[in-house]
Coordinates of N, CA, C and O in Angstrom, one line a residue:
X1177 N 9.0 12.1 23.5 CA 8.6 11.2 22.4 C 7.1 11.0 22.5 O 6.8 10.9 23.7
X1178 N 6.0 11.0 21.6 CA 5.3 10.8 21.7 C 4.6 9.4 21.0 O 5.2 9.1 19.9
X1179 N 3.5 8.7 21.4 CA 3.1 7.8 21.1 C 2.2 7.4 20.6 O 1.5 7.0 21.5
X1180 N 1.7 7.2 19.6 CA 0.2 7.1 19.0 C -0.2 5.4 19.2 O 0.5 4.5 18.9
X1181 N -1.5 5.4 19.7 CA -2.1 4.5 20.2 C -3.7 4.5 19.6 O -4.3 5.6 19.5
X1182 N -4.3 3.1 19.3 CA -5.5 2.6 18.7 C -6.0 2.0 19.3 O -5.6 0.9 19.2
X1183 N -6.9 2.1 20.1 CA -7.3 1.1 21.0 C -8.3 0.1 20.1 O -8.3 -1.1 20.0
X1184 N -9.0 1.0 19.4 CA -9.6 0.2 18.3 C -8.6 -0.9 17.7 O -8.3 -2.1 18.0
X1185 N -8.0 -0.2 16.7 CA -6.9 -1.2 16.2 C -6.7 -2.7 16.8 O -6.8 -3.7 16.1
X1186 N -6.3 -2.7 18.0 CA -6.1 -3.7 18.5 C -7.1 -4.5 18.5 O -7.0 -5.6 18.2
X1187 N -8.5 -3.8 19.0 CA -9.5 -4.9 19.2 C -9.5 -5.6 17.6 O -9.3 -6.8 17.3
X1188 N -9.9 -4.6 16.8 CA -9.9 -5.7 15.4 C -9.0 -6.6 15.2 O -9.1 -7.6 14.5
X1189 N -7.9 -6.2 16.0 CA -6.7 -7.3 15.2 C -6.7 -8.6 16.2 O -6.2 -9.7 15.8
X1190 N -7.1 -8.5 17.2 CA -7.6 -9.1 18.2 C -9.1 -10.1 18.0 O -9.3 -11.2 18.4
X1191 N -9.7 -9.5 17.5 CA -11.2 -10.0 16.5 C -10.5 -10.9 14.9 O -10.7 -12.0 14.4
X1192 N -10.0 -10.2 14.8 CA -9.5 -11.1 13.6 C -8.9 -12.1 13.7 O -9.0 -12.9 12.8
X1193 N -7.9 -12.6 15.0 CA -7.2 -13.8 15.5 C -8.4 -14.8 15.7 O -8.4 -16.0 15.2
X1194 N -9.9 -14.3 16.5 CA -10.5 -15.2 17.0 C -11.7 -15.8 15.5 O -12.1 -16.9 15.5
X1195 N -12.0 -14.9 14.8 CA -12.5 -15.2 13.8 C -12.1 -15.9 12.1 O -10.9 -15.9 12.0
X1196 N -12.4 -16.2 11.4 CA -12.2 -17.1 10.1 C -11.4 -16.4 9.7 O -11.3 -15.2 9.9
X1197 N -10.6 -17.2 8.8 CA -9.4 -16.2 7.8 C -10.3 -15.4 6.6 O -11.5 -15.5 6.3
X1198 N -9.5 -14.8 6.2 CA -10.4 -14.1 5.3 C -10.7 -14.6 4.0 O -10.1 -15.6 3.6
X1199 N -11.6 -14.1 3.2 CA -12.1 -14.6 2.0 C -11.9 -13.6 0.9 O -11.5 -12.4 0.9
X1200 N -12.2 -14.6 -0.3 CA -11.5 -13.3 -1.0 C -13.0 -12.1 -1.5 O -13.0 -11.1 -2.3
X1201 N -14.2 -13.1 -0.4 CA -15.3 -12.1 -1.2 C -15.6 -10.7 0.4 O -16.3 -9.8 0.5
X1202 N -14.4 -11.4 1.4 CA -14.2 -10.1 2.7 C -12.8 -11.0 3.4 O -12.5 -11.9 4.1
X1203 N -12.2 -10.0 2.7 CA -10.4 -9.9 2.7 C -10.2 -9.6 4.0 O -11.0 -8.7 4.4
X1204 N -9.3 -10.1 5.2 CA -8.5 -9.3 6.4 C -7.9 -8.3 5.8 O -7.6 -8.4 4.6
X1205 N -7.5 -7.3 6.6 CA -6.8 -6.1 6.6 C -5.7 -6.4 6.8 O -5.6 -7.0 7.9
X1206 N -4.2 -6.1 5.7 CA -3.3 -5.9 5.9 C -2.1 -4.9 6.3 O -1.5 -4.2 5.5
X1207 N -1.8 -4.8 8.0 CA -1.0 -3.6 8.1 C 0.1 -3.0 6.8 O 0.6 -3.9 6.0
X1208 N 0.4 -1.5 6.8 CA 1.2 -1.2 6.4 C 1.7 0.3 6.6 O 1.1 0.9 7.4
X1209 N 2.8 1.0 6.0 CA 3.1 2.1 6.3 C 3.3 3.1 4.9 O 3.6 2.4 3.9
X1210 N 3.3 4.0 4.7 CA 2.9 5.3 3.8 C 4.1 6.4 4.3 O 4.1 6.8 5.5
X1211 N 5.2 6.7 3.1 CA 5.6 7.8 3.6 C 6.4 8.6 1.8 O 6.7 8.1 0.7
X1212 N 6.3 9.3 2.2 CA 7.5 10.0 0.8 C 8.3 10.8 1.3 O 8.5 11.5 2.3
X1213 N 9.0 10.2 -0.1 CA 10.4 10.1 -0.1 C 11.4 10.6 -1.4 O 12.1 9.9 -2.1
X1214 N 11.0 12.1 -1.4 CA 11.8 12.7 -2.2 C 10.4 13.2 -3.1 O 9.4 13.9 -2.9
X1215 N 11.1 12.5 -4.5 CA 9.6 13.1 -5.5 C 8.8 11.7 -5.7 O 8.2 11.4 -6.7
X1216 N 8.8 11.1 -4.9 CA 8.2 9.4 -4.9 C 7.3 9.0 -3.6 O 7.9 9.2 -2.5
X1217 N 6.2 8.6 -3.6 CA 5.4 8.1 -2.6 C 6.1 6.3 -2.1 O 6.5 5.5 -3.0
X1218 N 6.2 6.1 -1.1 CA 6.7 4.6 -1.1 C 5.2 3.9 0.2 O 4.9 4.5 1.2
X1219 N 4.8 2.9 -0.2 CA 3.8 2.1 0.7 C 4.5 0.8 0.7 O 4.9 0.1 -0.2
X1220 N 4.5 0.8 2.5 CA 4.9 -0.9 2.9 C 3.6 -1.6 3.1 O 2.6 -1.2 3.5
X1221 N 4.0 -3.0 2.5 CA 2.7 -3.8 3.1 C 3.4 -5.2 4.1 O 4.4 -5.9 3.9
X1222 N 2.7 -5.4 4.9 CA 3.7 -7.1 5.5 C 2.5 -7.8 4.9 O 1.3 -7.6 5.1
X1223 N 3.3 -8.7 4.2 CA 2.4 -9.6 3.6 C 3.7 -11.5 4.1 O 4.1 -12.2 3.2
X1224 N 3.9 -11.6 5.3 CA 5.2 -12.5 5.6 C 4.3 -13.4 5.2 O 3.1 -13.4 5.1
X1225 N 5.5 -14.4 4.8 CA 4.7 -16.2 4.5 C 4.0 -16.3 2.8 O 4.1 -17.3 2.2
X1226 N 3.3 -15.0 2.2 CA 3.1 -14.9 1.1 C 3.8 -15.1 0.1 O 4.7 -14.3 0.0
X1227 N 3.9 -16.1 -0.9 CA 4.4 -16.1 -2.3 C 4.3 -14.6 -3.1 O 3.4 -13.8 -2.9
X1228 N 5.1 -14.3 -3.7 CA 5.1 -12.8 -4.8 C 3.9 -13.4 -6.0 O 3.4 -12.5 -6.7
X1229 N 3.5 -14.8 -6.3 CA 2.6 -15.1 -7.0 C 1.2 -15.0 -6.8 O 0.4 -14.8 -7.7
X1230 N 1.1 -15.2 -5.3 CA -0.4 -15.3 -4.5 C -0.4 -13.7 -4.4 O -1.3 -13.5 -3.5
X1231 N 0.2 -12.4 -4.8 CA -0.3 -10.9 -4.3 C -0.8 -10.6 -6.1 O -0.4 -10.9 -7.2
X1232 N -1.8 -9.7 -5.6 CA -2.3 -9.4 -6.6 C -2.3 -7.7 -6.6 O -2.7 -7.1 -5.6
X1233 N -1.7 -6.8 -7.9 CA -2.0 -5.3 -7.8 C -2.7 -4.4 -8.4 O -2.1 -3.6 -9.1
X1234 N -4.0 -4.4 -8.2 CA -4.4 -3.0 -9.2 C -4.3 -2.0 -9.0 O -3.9 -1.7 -7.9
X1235 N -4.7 -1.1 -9.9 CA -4.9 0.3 -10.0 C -6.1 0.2 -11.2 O -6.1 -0.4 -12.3
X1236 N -6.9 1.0 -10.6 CA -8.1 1.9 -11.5 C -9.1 2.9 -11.1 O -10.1 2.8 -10.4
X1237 N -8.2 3.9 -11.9 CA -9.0 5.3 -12.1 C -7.7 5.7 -10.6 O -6.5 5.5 -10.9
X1238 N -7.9 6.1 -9.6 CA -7.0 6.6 -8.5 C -7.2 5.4 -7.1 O -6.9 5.6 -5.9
X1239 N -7.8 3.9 -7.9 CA -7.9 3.1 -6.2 C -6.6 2.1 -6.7 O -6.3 1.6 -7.8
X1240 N -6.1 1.9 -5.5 CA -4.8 1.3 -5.9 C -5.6 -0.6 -4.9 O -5.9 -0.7 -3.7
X1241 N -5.5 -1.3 -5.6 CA -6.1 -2.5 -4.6 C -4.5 -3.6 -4.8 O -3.7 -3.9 -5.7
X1242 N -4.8 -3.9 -3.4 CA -3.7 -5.2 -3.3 C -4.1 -6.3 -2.7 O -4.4 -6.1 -1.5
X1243 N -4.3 -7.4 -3.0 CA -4.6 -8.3 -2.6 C -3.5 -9.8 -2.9 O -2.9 -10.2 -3.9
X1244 N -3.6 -10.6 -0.9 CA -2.9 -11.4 -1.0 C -3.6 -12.5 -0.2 O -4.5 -12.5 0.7
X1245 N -2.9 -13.6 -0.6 CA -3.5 -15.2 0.1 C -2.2 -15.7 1.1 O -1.2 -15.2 0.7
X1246 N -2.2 -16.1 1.6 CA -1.5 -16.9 2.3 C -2.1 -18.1 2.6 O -3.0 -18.2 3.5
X1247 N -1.7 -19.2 1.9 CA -2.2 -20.4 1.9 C -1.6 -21.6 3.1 O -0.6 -21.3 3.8
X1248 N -2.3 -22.6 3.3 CA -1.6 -23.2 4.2 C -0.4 -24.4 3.7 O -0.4 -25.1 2.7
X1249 N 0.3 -24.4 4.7 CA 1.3 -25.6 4.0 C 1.5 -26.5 4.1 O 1.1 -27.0 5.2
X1250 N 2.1 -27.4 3.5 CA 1.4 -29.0 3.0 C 1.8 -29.8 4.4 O 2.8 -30.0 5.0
X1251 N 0.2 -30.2 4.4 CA 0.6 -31.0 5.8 C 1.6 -32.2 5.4 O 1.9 -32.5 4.2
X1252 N 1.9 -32.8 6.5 CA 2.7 -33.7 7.1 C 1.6 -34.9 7.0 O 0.4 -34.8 7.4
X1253 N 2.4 -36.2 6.4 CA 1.6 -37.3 6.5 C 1.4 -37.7 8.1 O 0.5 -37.9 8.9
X1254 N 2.6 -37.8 7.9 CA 2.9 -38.4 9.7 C 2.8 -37.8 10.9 O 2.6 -38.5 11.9
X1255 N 3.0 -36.0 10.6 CA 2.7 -35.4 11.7 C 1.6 -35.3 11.8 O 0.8 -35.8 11.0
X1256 N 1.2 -34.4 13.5 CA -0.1 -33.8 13.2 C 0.2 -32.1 13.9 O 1.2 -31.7 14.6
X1257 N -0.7 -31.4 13.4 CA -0.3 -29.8 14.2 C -0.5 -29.9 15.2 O -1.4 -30.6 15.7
X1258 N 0.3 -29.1 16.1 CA 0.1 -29.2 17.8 C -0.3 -27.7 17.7 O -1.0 -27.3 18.7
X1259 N -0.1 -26.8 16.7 CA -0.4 -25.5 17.0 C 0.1 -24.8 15.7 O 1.0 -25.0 15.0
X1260 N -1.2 -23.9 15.8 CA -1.2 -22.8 14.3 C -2.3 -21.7 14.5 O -3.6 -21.6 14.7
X1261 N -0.9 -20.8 14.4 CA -1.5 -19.1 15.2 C -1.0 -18.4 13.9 O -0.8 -17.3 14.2
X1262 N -0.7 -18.6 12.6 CA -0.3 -17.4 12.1 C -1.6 -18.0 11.2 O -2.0 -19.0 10.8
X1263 N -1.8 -16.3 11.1 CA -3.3 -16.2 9.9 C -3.3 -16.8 8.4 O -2.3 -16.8 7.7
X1264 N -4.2 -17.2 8.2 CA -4.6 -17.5 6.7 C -5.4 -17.3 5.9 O -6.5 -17.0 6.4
X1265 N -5.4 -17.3 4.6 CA -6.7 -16.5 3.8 C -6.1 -15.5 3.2 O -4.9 -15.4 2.8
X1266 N -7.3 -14.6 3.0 CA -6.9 -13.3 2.1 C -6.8 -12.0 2.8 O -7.3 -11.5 3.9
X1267 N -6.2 -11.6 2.2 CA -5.3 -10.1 2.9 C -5.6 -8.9 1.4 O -5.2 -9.0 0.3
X1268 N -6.6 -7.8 2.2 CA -6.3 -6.9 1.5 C -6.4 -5.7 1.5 O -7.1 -5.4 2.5
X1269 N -6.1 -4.4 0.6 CA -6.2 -3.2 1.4 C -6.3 -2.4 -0.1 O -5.7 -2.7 -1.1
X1270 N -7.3 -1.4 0.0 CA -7.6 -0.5 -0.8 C -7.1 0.9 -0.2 O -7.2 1.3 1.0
X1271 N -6.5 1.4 -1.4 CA -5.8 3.2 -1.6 C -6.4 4.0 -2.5 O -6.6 3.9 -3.7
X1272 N -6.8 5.0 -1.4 CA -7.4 6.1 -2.6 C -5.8 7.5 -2.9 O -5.4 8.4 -2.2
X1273 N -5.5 7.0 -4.4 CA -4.6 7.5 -4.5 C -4.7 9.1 -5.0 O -5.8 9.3 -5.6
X1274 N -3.9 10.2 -4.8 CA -4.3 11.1 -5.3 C -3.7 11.8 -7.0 O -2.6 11.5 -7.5
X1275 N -4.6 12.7 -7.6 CA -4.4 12.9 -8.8 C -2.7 13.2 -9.1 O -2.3 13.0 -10.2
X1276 N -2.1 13.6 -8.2 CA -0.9 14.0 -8.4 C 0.5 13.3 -8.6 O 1.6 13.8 -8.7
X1277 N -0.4 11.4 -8.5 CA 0.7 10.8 -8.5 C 0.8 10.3 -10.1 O 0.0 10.7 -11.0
X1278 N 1.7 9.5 -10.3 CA 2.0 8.9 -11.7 C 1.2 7.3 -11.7 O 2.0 6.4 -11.6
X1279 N -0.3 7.1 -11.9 CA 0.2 5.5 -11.6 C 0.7 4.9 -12.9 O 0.4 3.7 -13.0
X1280 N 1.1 5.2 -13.5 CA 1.7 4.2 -14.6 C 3.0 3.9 -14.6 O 3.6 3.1 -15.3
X1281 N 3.5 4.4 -13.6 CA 5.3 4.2 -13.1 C 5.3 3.9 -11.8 O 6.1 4.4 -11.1
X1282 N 4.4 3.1 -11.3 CA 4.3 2.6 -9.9 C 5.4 1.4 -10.4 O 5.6 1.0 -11.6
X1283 N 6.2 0.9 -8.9 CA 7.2 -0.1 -9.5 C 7.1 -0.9 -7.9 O 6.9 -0.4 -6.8
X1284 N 7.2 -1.8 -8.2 CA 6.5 -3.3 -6.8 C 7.7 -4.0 -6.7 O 8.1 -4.8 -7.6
X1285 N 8.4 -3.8 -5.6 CA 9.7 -5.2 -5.1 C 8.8 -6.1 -3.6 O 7.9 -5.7 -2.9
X1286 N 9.3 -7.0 -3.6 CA 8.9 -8.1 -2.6 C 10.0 -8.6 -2.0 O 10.5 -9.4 -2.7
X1287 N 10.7 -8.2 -0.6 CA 11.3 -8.6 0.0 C 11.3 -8.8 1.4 O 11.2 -8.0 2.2
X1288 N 11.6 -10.1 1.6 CA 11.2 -10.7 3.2 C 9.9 -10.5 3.9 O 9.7 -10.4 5.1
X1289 N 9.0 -10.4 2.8 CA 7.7 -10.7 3.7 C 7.1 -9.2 3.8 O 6.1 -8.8 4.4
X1290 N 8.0 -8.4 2.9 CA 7.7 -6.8 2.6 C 7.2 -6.0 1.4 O 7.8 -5.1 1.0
X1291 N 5.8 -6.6 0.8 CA 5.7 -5.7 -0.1 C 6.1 -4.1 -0.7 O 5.1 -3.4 -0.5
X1292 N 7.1 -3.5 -1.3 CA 6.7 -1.9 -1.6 C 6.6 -1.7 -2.5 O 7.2 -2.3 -3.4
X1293 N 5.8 -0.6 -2.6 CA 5.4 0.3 -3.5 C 6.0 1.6 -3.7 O 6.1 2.5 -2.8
X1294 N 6.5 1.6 -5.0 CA 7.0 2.9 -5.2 C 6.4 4.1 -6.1 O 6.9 4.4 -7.2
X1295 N 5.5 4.5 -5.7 CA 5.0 5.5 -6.6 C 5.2 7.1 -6.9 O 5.1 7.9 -6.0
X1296 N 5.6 7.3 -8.1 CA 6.4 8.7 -8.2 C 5.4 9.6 -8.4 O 4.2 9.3 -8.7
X1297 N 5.9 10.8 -8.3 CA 4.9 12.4 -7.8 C 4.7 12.6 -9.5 O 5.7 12.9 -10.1
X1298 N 3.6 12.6 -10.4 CA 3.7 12.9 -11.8 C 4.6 14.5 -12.0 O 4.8 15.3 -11.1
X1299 N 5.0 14.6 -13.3 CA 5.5 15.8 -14.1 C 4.9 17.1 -13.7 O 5.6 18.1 -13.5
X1300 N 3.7 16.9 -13.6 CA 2.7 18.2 -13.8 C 2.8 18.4 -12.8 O 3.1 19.6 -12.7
X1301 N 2.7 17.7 -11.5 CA 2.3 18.2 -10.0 C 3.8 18.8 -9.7 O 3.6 19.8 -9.1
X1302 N 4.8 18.6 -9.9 CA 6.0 18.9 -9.3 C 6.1 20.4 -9.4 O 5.3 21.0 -10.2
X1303 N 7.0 21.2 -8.4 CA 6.8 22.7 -8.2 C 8.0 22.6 -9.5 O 8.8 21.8 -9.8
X1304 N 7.5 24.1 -10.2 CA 9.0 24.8 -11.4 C 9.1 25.7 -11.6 O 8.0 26.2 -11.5
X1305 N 10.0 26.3 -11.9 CA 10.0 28.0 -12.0 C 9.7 28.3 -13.2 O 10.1 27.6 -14.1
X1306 N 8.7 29.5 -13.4 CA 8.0 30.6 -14.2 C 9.1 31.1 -14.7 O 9.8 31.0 -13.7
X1307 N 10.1 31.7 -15.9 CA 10.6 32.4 -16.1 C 10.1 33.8 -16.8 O 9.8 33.7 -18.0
X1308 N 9.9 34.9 -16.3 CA 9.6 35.6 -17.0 C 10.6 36.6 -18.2 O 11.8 36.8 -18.1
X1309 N 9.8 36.9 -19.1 CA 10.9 37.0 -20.1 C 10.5 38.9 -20.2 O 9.5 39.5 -19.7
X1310 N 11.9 39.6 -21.1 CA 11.9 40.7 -21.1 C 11.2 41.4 -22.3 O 12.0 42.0 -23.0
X1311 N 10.3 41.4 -22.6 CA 8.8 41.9 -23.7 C 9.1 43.0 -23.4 O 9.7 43.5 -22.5
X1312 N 8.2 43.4 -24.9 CA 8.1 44.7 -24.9 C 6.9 45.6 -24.9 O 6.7 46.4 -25.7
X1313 N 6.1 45.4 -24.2 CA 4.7 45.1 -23.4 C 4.6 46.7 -23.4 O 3.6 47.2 -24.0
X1314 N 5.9 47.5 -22.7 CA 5.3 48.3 -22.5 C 5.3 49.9 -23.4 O 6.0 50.4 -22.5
X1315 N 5.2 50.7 -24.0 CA 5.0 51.7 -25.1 C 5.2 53.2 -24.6 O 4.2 53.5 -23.8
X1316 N 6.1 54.2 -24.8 CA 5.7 55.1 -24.5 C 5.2 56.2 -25.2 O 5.4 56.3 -26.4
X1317 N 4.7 57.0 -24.7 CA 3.5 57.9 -25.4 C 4.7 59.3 -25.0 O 5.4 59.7 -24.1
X1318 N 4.3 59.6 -26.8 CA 5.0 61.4 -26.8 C 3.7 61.9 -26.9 O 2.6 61.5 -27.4
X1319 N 4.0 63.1 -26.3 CA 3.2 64.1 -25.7 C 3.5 65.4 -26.6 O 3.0 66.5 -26.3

């Protein structure tokens, strides 16, 4: 089995616990995963704790941008926090998509804190067979 390891990775994510939540004018980085799946591209994002109202999705020209807030929640008159470790702020991540996908049939579900993205392979890019047809191309010569 092999194991892929970031040592970077971690320090950032490690830097980002100790530093401010994000803004929406310098967003934190939202993990996610990329794979396809058939004639369709699919992108996970974890966006947990996020409302489907607070994510935002564009696309323009081939950048696909997602942005999300995770706001905090309504304090407690009476209580007070003894502790709060999960991040807040804005979350976001830019895709440089390539020409061969469809974005106009990108399709977005939100479940359990799982953004996905489903984006399909366009018409044009897909592989199809040539048929060649029986012409009469070729002529022969009397001699």
């Amino acid at each position: 089995m092999l194991m892929r390891t970031d040592p970077f990775r971690e320090l950032d994510r490690l830097a980002q616990q100790m530093m401010a939540p994000g803004t929406w004018s310098r967003p934190s980085a939202m993990p996610m995963d990329a794979y396809r799946d058939g004639d369709e591209y699919v992108v996970a994002f974890d966006v947990p704790g996020v409302s489907s109202d607070a994510i935002d999705i564009d696309v323009e020209r081939n950048m696909l941008t997602v942005k999300a807030e995770r706001r905090p929640v309504a304090k407690v008159e009476s209580g007070q926090m003894e502790l709060s470790e999960r991040p807040l702020g804005v979350f976001s991540r830019q895709i440089v998509l390539a020409d061969t996908l469809d974005t106009e049939r990108i399709q977005a579900d939100y479940d359990a804190g799982v953004l996905t993205l489903r984006i399909p392979i366009a018409e044009r890019a897909k592989p199809r067979k040539i048929s060649i047809g029986a012409g009469t191309g070729h002529k022969e010569i009397a001699g």
